[in-house]
CSV table of C-alpha atoms in Angstrom, one decimal:
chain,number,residue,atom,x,y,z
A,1,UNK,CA,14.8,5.0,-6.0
A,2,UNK,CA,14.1,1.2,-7.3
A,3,UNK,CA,11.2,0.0,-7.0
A,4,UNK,CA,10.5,-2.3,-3.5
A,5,UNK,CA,8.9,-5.6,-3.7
A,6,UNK,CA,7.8,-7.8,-0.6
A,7,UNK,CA,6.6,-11.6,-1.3
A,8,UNK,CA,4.3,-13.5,1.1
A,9,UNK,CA,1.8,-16.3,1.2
A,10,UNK,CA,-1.2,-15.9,3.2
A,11,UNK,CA,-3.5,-18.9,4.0
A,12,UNK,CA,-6.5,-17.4,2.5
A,13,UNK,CA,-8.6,-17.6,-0.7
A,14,UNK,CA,-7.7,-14.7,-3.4
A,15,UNK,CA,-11.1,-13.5,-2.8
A,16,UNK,CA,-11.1,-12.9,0.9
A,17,UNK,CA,-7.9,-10.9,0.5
A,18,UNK,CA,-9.8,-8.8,-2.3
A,19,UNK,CA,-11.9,-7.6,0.1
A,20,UNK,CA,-9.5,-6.5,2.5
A,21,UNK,CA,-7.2,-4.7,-0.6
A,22,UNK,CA,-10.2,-3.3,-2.2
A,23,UNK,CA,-11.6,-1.9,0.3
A,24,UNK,CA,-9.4,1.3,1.5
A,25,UNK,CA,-11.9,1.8,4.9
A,26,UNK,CA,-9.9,-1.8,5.4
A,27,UNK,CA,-6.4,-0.1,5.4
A,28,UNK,CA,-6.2,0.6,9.5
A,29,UNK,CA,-6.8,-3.3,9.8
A,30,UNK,CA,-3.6,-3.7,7.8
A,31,UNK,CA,-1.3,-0.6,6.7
A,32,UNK,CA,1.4,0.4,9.5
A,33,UNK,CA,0.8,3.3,11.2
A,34,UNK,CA,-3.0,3.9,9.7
A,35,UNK,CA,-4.7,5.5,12.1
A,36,UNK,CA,-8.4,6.0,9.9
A,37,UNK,CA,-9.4,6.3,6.4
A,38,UNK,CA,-11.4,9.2,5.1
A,39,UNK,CA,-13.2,10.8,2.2
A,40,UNK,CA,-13.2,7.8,0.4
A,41,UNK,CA,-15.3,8.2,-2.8
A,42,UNK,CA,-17.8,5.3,-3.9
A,43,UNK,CA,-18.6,3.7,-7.0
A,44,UNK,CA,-19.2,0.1,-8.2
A,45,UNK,CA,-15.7,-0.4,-9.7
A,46,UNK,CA,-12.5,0.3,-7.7
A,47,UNK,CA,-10.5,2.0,-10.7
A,48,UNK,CA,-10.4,5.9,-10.2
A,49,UNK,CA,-11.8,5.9,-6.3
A,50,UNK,CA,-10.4,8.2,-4.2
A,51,UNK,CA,-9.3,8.0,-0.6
A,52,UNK,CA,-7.4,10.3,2.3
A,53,UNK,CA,-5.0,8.1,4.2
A,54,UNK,CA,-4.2,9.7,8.0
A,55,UNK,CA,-0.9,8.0,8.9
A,56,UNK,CA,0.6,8.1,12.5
A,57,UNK,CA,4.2,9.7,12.7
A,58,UNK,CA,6.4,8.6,15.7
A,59,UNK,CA,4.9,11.7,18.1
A,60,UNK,CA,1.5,10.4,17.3
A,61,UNK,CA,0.2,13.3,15.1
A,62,UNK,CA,-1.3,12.2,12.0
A,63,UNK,CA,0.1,13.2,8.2
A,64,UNK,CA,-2.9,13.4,6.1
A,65,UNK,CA,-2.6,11.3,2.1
A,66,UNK,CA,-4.7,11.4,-0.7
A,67,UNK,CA,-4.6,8.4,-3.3
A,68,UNK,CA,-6.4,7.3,-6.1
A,69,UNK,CA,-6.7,3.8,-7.5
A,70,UNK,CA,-5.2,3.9,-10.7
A,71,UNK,CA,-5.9,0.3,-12.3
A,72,UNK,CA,-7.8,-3.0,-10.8
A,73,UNK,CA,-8.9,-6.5,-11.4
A,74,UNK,CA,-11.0,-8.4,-9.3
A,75,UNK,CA,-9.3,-10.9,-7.4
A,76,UNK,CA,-5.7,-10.2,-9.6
A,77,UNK,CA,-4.5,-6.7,-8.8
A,78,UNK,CA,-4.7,-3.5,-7.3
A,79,UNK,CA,-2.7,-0.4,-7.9
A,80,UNK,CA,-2.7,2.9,-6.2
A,81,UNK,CA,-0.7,5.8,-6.1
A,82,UNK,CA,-0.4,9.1,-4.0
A,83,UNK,CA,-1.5,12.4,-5.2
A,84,UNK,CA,1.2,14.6,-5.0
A,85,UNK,CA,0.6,17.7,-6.7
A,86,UNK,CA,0.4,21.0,-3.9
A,87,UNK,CA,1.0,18.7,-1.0
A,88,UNK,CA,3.9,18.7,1.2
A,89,UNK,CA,4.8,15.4,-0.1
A,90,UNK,CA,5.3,17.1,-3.7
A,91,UNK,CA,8.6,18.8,-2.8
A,92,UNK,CA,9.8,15.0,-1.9
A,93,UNK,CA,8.5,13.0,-4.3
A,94,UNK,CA,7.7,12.7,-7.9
A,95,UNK,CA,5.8,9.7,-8.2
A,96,UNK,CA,4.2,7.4,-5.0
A,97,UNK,CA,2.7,3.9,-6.6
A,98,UNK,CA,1.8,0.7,-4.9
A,99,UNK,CA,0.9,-2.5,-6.2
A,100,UNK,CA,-0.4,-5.7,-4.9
A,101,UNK,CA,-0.8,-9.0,-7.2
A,102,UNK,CA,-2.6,-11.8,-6.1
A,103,UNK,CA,-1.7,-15.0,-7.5
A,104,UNK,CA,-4.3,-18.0,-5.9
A,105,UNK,CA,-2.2,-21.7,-5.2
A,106,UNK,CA,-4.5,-23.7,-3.8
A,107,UNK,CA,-5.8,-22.9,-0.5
A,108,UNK,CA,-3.0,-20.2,-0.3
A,109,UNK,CA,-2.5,-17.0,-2.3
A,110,UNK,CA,0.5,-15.6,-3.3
A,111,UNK,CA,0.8,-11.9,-2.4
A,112,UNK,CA,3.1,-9.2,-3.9
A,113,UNK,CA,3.4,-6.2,-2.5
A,114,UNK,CA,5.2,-3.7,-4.9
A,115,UNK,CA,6.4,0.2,-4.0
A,116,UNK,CA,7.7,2.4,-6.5
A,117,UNK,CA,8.7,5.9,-5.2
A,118,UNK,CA,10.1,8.3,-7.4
A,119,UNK,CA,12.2,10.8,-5.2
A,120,UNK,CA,13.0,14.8,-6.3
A,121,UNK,CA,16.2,16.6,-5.9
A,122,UNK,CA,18.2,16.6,-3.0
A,123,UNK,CA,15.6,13.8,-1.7
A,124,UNK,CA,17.2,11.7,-4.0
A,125,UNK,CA,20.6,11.4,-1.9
A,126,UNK,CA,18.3,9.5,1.2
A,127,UNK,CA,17.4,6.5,-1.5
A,128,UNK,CA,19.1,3.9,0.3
A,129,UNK,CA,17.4,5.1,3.4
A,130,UNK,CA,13.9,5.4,2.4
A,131,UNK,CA,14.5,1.5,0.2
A,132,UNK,CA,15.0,0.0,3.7
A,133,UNK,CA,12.0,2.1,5.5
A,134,UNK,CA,10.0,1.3,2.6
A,135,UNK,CA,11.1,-2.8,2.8
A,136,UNK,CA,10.2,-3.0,6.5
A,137,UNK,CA,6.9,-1.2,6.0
A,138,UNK,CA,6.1,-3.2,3.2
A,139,UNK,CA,6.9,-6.8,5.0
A,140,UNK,CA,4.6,-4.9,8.0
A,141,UNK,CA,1.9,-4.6,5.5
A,142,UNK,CA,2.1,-8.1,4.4
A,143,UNK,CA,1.9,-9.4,8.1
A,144,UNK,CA,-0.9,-7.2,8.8
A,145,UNK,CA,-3.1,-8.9,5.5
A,146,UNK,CA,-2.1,-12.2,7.0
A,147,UNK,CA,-3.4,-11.1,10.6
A,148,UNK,CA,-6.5,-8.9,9.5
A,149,UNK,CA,-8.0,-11.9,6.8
A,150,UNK,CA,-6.6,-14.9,8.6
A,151,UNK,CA,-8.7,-13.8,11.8
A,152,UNK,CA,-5.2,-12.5,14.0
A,153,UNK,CA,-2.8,-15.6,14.1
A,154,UNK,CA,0.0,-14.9,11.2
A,155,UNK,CA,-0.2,-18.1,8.8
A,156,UNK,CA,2.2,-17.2,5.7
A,157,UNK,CA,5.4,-17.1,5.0
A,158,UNK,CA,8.0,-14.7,3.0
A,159,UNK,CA,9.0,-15.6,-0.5
């Protein structure tokens, strides 16, 4: 599968967003379906922190994730991606990434919002399907920033 990318501009300083991104105890406020955020390791820099994700499915059980940050800079990027390896998810997928870029323009910021999901064997066939899912969550996310920095009314607009 192709990598996914969702453009927005939210009326709010690079460095509030930050915050929000940076943060993954922030991810409920903002990620579809999040139900909580657990485990999450500390440490001053966010490069190589560790998180478990609990996503709601559509019967309301929760799927448990583990990610890791695998790169960061203050106020310019952030890139996670799923750990894979002896999970459910591992006979699925071969690689789970996200990426967001921040790019400040004025009193607006620029946000991309970047998925790249590498799919594994007979997976592979549902591509079109999961690049569609993965678009709509994606936008979701981006509306969800706007709401949970711009204090609830949605202020940007898709690029």
């Amino acid at each position: 599968m192709a990598r996914v990318v969702r453009r927005r501009r939210i009326a709010a300083p690079a460095s509030a967003l930050w915050s929000v991104i940076s943060d993954p105890y922030h991810l409920p406020r903002w990620w579809p379906r999040t139900q909580r955020v657990e485990n999450v390791t500390t440490g001053s820099e966010p490069r190589g922190r560790k998180w478990t994700q609990v996503l709601e499915t559509r019967d309301g059980r929760g799927v448990r994730a583990d990610y890791r940050c695998v790169n960061a800079s203050v106020e310019k990027h952030y890139v996670y991606e799923q750990m894979l390896e002896g999970t459910p998810f591992d006979g699925i997928l071969r690689r789970a990434r996200t990426e967001i870029k921040l790019e400040p323009d004025g009193a607006e910021t620029k946000v991309t919002l970047a998925s790249d999901q590498r799919l594994r064997g007979l997976s592979r066939f549902g591509s079109p399907m999961m690049r569609r899912a993965t678009g709509r969550t994606l936008a979701d996310a981006l509306a969800g920033l706007d709401r949970a920095v711009t204090g609830g009314e949605i202020t940007g607009t898709e690029t």
